[in-house]
Backbone as a ProteinNet text record, in pm:
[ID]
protein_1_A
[PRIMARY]
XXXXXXXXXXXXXXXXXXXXXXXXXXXXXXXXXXXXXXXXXXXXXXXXXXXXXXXXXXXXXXXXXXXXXXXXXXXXXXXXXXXXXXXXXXXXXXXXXXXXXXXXXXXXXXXXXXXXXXXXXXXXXXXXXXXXXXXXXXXXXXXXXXXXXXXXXXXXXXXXXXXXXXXXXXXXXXXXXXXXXXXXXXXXXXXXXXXXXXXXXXXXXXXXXXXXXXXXXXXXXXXXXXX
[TERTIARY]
-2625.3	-2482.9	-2455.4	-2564.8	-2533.5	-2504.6	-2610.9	-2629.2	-2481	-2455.6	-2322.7	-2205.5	-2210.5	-2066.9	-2099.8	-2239.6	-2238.1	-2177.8	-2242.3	-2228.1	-2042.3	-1977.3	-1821.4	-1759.8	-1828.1	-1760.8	-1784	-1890.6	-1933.9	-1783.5	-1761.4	-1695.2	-1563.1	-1496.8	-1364	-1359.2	-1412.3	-1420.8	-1434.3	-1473.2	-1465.8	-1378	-1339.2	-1227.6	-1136.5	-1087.1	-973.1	-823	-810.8	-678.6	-614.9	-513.8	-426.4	-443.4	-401.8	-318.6	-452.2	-568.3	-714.2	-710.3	-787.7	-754.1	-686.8	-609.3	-488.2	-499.8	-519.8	-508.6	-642	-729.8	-846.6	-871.7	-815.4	-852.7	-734.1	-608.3	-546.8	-512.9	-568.6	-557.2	-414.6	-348	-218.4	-288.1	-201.2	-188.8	-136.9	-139.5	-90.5	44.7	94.5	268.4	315.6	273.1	298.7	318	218.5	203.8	322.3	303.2	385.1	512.5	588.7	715.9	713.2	617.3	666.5	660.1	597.7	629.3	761.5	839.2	926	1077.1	1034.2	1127.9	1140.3	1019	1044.9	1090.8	1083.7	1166.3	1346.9	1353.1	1484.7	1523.5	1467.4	1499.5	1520.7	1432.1	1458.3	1581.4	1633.9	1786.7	1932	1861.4	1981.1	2076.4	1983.4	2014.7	1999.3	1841.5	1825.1	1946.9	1983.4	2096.6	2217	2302.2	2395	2437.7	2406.4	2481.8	2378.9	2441.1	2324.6	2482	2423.4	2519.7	2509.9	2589	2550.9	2452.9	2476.8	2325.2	2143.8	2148.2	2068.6	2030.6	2130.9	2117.5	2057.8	2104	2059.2	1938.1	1910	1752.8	1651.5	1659.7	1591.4	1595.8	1670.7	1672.6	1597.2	1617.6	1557.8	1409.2	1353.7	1217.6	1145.5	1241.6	1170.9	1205	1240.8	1209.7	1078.2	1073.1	944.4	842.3	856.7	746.3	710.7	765.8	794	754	756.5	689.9	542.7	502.8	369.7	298.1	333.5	275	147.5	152.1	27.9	-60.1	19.6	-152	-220.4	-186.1	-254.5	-370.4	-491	-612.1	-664.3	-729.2	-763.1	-795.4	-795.5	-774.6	-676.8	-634.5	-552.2	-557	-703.2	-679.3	-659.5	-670.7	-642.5	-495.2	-407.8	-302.3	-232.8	-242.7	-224.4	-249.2	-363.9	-422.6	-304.5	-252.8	-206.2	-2.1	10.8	127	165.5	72	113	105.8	177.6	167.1	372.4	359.1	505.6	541.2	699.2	726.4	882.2	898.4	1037.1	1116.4	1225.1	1335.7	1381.5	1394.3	1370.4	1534.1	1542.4	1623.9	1661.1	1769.6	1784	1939.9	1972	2075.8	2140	2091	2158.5	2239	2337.9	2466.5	2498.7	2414.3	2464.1	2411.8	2270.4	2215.3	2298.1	2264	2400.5	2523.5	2609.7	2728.3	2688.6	2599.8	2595.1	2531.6	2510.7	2481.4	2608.1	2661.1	2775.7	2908.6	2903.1	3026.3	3036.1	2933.4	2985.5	2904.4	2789.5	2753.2	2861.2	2877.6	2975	3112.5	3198.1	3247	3201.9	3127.2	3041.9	2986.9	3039.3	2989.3	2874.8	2766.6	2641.2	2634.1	2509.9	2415.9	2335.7	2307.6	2188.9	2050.8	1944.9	1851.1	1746.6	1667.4	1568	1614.5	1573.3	1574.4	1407	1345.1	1230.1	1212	1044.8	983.7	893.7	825.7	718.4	666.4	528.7	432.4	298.7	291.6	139.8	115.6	76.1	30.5	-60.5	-190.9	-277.7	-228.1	-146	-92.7	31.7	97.1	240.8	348.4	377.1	495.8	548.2	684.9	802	874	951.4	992.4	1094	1240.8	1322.9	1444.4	1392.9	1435	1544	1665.1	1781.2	1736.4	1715.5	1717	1856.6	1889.3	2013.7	1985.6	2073.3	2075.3	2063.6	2163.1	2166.5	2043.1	1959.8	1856.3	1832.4	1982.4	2008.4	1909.8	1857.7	1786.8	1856.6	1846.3	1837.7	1730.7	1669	1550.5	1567.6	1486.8	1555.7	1392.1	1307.2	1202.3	1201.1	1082.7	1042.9	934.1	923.1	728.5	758.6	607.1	572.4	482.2	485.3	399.5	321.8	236.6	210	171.6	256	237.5	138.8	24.3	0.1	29.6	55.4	83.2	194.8	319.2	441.5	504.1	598.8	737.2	838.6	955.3	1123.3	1102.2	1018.8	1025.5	929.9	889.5	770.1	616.1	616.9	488.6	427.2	267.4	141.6	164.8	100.9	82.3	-22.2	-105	-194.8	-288.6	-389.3	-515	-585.8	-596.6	-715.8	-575.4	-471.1	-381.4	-307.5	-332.2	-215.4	-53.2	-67.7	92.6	138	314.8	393	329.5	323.8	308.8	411.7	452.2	540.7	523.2	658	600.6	737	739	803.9	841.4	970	966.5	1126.4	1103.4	1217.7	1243.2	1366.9	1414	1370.1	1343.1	1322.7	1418.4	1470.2	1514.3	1604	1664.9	1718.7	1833.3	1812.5	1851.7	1891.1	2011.8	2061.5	1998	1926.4	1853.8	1932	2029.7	2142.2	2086.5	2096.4	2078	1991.5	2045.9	2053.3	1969.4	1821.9	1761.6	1809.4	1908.1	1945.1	1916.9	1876.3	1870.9	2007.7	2068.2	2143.8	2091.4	2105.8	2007	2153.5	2065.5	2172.1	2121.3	2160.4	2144.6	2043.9	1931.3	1858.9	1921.8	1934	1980.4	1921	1874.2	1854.9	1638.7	1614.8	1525.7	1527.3	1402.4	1397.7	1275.1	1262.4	1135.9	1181.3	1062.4	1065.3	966.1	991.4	846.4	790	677.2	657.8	579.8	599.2	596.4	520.3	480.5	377.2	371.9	248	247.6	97.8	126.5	-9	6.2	-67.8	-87.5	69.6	125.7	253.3	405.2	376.8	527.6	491.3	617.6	629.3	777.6	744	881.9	882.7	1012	1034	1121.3	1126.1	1279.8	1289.1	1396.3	1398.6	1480.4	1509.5	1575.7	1759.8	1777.1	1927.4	1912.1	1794.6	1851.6	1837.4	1822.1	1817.9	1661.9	1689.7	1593.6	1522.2	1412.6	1391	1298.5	1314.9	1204.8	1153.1	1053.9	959.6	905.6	845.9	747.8	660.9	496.2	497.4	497.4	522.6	553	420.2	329.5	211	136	64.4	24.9	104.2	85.8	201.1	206	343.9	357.6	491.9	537.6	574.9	728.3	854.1	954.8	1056.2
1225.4	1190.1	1042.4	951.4	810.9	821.7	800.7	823.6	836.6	974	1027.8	953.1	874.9	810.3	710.4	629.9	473	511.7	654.5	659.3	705.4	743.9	781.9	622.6	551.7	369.4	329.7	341.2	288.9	346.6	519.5	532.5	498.1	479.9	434.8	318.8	226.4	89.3	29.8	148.2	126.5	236.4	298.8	389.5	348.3	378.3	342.3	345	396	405	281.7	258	187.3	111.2	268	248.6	203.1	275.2	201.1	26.6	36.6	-109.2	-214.1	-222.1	-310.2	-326.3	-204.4	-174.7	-266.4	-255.1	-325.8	-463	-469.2	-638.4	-729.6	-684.7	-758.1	-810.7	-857.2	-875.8	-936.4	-907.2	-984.4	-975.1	-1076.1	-1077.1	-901.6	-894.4	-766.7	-782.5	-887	-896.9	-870.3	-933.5	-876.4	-752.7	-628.5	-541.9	-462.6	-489.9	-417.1	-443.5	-521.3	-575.1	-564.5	-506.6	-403.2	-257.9	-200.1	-55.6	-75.7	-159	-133.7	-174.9	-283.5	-244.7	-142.4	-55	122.9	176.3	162.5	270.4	241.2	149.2	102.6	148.8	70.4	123.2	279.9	348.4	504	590.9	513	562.7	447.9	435.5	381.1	390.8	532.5	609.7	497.5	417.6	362	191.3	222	34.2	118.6	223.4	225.7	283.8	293.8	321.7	223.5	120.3	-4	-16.5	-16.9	-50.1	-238.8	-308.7	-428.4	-501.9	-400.4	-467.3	-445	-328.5	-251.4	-385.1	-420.4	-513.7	-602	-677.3	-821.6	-828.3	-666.6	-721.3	-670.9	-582.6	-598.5	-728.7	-785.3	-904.2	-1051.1	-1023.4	-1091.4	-1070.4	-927.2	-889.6	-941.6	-956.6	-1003.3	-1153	-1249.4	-1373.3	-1395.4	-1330.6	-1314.8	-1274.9	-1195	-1146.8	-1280.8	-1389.8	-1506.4	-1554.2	-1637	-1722.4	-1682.5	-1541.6	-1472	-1446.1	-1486.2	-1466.3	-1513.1	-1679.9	-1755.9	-1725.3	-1634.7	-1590	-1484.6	-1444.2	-1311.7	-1388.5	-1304.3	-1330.3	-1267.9	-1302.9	-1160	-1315	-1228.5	-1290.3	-1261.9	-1375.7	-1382.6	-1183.4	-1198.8	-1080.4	-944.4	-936.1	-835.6	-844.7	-903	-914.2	-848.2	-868.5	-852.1	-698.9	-659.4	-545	-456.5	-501.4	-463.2	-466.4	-507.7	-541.6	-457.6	-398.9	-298	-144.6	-97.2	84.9	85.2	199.1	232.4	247.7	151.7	119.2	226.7	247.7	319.1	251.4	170.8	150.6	247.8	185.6	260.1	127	39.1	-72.2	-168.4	-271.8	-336.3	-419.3	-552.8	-604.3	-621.3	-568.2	-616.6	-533	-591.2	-541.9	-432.9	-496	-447.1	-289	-305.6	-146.9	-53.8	-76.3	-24.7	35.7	-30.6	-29.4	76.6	55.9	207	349.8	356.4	458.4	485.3	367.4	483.2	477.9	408.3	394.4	456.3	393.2	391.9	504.8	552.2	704.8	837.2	818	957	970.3	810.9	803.7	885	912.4	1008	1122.7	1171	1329.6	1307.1	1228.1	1268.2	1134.5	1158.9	1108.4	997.8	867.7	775.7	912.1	904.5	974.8	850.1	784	680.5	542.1	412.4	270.2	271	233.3	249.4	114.3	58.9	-88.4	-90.1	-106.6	-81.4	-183.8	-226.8	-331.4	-296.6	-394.2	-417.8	-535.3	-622.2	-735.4	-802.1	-722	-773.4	-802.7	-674.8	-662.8	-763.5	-792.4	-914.1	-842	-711.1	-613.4	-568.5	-543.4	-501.9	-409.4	-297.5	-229	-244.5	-203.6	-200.5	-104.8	52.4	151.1	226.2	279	347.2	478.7	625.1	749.6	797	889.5	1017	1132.1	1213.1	1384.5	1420.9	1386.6	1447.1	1394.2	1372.4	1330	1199.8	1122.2	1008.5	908.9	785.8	696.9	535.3	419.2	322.8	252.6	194.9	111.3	5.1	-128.9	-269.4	-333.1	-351.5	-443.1	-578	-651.1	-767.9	-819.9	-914.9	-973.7	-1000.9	-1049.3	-1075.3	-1157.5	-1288.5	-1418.4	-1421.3	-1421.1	-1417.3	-1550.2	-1624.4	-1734.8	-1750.7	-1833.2	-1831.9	-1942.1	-1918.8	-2009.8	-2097.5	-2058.4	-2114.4	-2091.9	-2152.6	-2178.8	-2226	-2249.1	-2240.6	-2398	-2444.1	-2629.4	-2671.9	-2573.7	-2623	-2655.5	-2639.7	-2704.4	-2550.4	-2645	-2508.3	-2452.1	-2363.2	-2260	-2287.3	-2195.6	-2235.4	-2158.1	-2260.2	-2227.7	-2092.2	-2002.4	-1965.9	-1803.9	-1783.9	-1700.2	-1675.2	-1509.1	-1533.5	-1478.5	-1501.1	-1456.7	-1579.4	-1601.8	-1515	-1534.5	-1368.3	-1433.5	-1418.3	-1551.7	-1553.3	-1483.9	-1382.1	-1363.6	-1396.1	-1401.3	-1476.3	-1349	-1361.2	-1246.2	-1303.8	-1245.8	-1230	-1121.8	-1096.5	-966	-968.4	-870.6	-856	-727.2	-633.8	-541.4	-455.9	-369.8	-297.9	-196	-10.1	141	217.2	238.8	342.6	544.3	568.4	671.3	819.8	884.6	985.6	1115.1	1231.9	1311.1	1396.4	1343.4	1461.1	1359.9	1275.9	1200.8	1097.3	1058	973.2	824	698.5	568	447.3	379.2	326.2	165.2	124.5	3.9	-119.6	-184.4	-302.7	-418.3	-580.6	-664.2	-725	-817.4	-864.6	-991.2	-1006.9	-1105.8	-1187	-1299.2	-1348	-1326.9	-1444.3	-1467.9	-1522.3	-1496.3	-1549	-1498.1	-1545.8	-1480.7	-1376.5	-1330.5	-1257.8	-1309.3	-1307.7	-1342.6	-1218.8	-1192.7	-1113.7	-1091.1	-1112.8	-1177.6	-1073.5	-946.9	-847	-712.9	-656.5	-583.1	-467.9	-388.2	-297.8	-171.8	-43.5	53.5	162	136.7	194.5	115.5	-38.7	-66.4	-234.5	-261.7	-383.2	-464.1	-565.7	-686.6	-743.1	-786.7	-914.3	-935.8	-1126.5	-1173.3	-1229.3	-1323.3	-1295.2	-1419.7	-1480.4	-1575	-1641.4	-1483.8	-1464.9	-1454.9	-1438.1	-1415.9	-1288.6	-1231.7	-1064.2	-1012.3	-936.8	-882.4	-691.9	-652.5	-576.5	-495.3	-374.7	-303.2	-197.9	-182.1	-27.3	48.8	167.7	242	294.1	294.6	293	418.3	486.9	606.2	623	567.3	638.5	540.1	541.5	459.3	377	311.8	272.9	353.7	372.7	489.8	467	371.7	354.8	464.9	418.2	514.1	452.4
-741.7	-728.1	-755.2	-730.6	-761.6	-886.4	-955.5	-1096	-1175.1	-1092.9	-1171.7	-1214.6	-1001.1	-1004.3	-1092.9	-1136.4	-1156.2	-1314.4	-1373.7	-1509.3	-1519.6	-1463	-1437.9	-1413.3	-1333.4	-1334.4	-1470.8	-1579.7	-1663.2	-1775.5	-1737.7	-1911.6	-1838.2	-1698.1	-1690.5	-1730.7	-1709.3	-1752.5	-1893.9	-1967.5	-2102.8	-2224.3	-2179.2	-2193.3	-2295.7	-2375.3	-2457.6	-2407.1	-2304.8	-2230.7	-2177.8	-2235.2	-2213.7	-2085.5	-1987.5	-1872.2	-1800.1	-1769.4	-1692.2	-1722.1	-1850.1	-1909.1	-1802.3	-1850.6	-1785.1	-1647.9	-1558.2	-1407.5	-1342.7	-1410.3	-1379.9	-1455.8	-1560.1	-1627.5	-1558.3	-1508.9	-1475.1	-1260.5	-1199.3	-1063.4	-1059.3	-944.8	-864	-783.3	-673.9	-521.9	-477.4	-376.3	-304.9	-286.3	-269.6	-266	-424.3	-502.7	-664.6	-683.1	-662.8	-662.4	-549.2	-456.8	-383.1	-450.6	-467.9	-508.4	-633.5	-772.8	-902	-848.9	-754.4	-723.3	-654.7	-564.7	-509.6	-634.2	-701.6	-850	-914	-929	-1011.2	-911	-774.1	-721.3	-723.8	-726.5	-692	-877	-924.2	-1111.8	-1100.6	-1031	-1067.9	-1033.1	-941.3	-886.8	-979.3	-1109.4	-1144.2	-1267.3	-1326.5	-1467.1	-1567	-1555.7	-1666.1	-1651.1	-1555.1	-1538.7	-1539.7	-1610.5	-1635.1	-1498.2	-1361.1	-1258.9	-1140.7	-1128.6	-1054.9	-964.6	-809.8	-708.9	-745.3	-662.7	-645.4	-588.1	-487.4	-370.9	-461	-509.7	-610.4	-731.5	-750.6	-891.1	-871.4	-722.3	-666.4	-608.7	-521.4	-482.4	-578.6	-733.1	-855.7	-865.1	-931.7	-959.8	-868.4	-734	-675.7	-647.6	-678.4	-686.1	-807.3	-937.6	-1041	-1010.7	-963.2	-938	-858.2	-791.6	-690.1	-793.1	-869.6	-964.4	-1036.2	-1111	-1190.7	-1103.8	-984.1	-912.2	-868.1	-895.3	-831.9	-981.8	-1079.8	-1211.9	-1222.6	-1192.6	-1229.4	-1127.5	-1021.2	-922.5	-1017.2	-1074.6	-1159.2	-1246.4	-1256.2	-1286.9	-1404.7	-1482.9	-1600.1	-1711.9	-1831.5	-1916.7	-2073.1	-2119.2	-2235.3	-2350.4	-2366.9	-2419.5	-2373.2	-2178.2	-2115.7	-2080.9	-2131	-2107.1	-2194.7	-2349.7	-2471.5	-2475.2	-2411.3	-2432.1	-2345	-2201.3	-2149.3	-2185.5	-2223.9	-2304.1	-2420.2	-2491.2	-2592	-2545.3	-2638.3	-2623.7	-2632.5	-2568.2	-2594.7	-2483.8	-2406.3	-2287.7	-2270.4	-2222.8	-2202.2	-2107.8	-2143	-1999.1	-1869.4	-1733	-1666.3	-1585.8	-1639.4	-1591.8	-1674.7	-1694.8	-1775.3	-1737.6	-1738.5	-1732	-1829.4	-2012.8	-2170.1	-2128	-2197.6	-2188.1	-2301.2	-2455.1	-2550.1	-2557.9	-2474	-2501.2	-2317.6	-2242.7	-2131.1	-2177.2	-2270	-2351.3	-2432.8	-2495.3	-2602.4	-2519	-2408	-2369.8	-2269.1	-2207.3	-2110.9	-2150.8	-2299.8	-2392.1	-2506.3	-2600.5	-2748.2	-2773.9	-2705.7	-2730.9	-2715.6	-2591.9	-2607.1	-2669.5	-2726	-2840.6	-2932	-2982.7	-3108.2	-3092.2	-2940.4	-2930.1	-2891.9	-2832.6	-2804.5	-2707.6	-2642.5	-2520.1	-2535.2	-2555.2	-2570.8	-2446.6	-2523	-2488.9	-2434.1	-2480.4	-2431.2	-2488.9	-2416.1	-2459.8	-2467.8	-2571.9	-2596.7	-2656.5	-2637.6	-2668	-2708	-2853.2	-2895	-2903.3	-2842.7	-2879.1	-2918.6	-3038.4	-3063.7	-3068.9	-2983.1	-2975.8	-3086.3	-3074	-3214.2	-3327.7	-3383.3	-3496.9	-3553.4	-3403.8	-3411.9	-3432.9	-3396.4	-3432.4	-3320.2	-3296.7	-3218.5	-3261.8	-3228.6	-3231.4	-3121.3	-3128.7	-3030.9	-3065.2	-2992.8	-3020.6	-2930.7	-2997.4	-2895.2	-3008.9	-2831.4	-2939.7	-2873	-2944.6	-2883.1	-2877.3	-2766.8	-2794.4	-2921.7	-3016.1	-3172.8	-3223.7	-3230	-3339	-3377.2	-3382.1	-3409.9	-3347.2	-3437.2	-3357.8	-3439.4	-3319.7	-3369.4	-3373.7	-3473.4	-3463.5	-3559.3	-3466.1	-3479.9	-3495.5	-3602.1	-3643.8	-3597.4	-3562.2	-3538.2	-3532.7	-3591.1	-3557.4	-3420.6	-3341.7	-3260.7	-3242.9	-3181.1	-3138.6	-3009.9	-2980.7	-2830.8	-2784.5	-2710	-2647.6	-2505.4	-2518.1	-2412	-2281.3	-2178.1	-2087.1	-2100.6	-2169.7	-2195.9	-2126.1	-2065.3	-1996	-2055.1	-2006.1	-2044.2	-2051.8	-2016.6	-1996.9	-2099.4	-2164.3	-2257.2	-2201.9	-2100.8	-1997.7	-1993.8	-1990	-2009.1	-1854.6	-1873.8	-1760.1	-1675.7	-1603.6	-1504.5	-1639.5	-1635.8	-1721.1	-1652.4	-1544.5	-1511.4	-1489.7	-1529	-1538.2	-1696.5	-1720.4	-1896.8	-1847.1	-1707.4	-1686.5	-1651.8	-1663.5	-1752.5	-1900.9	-1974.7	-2073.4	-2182.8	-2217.1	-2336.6	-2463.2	-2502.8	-2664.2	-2764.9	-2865.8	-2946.2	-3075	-3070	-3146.8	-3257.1	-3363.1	-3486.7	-3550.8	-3550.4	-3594.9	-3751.8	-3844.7	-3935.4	-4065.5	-3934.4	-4003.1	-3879.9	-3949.7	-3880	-3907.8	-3884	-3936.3	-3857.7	-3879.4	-3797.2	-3875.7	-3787.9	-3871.6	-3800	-3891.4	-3873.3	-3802.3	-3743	-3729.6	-3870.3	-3961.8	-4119.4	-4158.7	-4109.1	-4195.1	-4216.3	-4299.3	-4341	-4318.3	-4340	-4328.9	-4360.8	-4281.8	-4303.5	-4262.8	-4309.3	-4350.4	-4286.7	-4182.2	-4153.1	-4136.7	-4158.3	-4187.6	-4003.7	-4032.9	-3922.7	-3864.2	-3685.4	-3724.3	-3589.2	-3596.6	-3503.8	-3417	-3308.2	-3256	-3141.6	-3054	-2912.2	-2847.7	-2718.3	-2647.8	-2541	-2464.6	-2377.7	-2291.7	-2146.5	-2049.4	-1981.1	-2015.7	-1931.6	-1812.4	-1673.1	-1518.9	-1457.7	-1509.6	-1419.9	-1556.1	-1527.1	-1644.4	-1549.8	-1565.8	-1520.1	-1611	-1555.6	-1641.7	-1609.3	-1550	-1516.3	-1596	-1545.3	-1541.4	-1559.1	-1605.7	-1704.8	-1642.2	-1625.3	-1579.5	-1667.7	-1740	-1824.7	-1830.2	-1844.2	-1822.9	-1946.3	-2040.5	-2190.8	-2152	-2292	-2331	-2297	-2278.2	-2214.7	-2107.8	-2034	-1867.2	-1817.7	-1919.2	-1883.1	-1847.7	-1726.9	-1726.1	-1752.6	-1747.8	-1818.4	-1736.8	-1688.2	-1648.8	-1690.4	-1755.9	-1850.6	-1755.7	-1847.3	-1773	-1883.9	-1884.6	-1997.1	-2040.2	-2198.4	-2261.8	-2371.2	-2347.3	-2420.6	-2488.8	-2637	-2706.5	-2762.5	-2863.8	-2986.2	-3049.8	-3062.2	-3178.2	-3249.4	-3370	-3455.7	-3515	-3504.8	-3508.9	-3624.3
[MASK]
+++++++++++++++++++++++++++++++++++++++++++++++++++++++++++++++++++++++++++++++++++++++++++++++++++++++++++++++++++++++++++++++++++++++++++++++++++++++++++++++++++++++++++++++++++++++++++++++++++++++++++++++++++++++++++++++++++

C-alpha cells in the first residue's frame, strides 16, 4: 500500500492537468484561500454580475482588495503561475459594464440570451481570447496578444521577489467578429490596450482587477480551447 500511495503522489504531481498543477505549485496564506472560496460563493448567487445586491457588490469587492494586499504572500514560482493562469476561464462575476449591458440589455433586444462570458489564456503562447456566446449560436470573439509581466504594479515598482502574484499581464486587442448564428463572420475594427492583475488564481477560480478598476471573477472551463 505504501508503494502505491508514493507511486499515486508521484503521477498527481506530474499530471498534465491544469487544475492539480496550479493547486499545488501555487501556496497562499489560509486567509487568501478562505476569502477566494467565499468570493465564488457570493459570485454564484449573482447571475454572472447581472443581478448583484449592493451589499453583495461591496463585500466582493472588498474580498478582492484583501485578495491584492494577500498576493505577495503567495509562494510558487513565475512559471507556476503562468501555468496556472491559462486554460479556459468562464465568468462567474464581473463589474464591466460593457459585457453586463449586453447580456441583460442588448441581448434580448435581438431575441436571444448572452449564454457564457468566456477568457481564454495561453500564457506561453502570448494569446487572449475574450469571448461573449448566446442561446442562438451567435458568438462574439475579441483577439489579443498577451505579455506576462512579472512583479509589476500600478506604480511601476517590482513586486516581492520570492512571490509571482499579482501577476500582471499586458494585453492588445488585435481583432475582432461577430460570428452569426448561420456561420457567418463579420469582421470589426480592434481597438485599444491595457493590463489585467491577477491577485489569486488556483485550480478552480481566478481574481483579477484590470486597468479600469474592474474587477473579474472566473471559474475555470477546461483547457484552452480556441473559439
Amino acid at each position: 500500500p505504501s508503494l502505491l500511495e508514493r507511486l499515486s503522489s508521484i503521477f498527481q504531481s506530474n499530471g498534465n492537468s491544469n487544475s492539480s498543477n496550479s493547486k499545488s505549485a501555487l501556496r497562499y496564506p489560509q486567509t487568501a484561500s478562505a476569502a477566494a472560496e467565499e468570493i465564488r460563493a457570493l459570485a454564484a448567487t449573482t447571475a454572472g454580475g447581472t443581478a448583484t445586491s449592493l451589499d453583495t457588490r461591496r463585500e466582493i469587492l472588498s474580498l478582492a482588495e484583501s485578495l491584492r494586499d494577500e498576493a505577495p504572500e503567495c509562494r510558487g514560482s513565475l512559471q507556476a503561475a503562468k501555468r496556472a493562469i491559462s486554460g479556459t476561464w468562464r465568468q462567474v462575476w464581473s463589474t464591466e459594464k460593457e459585457t453586463l449591458f449586453i447580456f441583460s440589455t442588448l441581448a434580448p433586444l435581438f431575441g436571444t440570451n448572452g449564454e457564457a462570458a468566456l477568457q481564454v489564456i495561453d500564457a506561453e503562447a502570448g494569446r487572449l481570447q475574450n469571448v461573449i456566446t448566446f442561446a442562438n449560436g451567435a458568438s462574439f470573439v475579441v483577439e489579443s496578444t498577451l505579455e506576462v509581466v512579472e512583479g509589476e504594479d500600478e506604480g511601476g515598482q517590482g513586486g516581492s521577489a520570492s512571490s509571482p502574484l499579482p501577476l500582471r499581464c499586458n494585453f492588445a486587442f488585435t481583432g475582432a467578429a461577430l460570428k452569426t448564428p448561420t456561420g457567418r463572420e463579420i469582421k470589426l475594427p480592434p481597438a485599444g490596450k491595457g493590463w489585467f492583475d491577477t491577485v489569486y488564481v488556483d485550480g478552480d477560480v481566478r481574481v483579477a482587477l484590470d486597468i479600469r478598476k474592474d474587477t473579474l471573477v472566473v471559474e475555470r472551463d477546461g483547457d484552452v480551447r480556441w473559439f
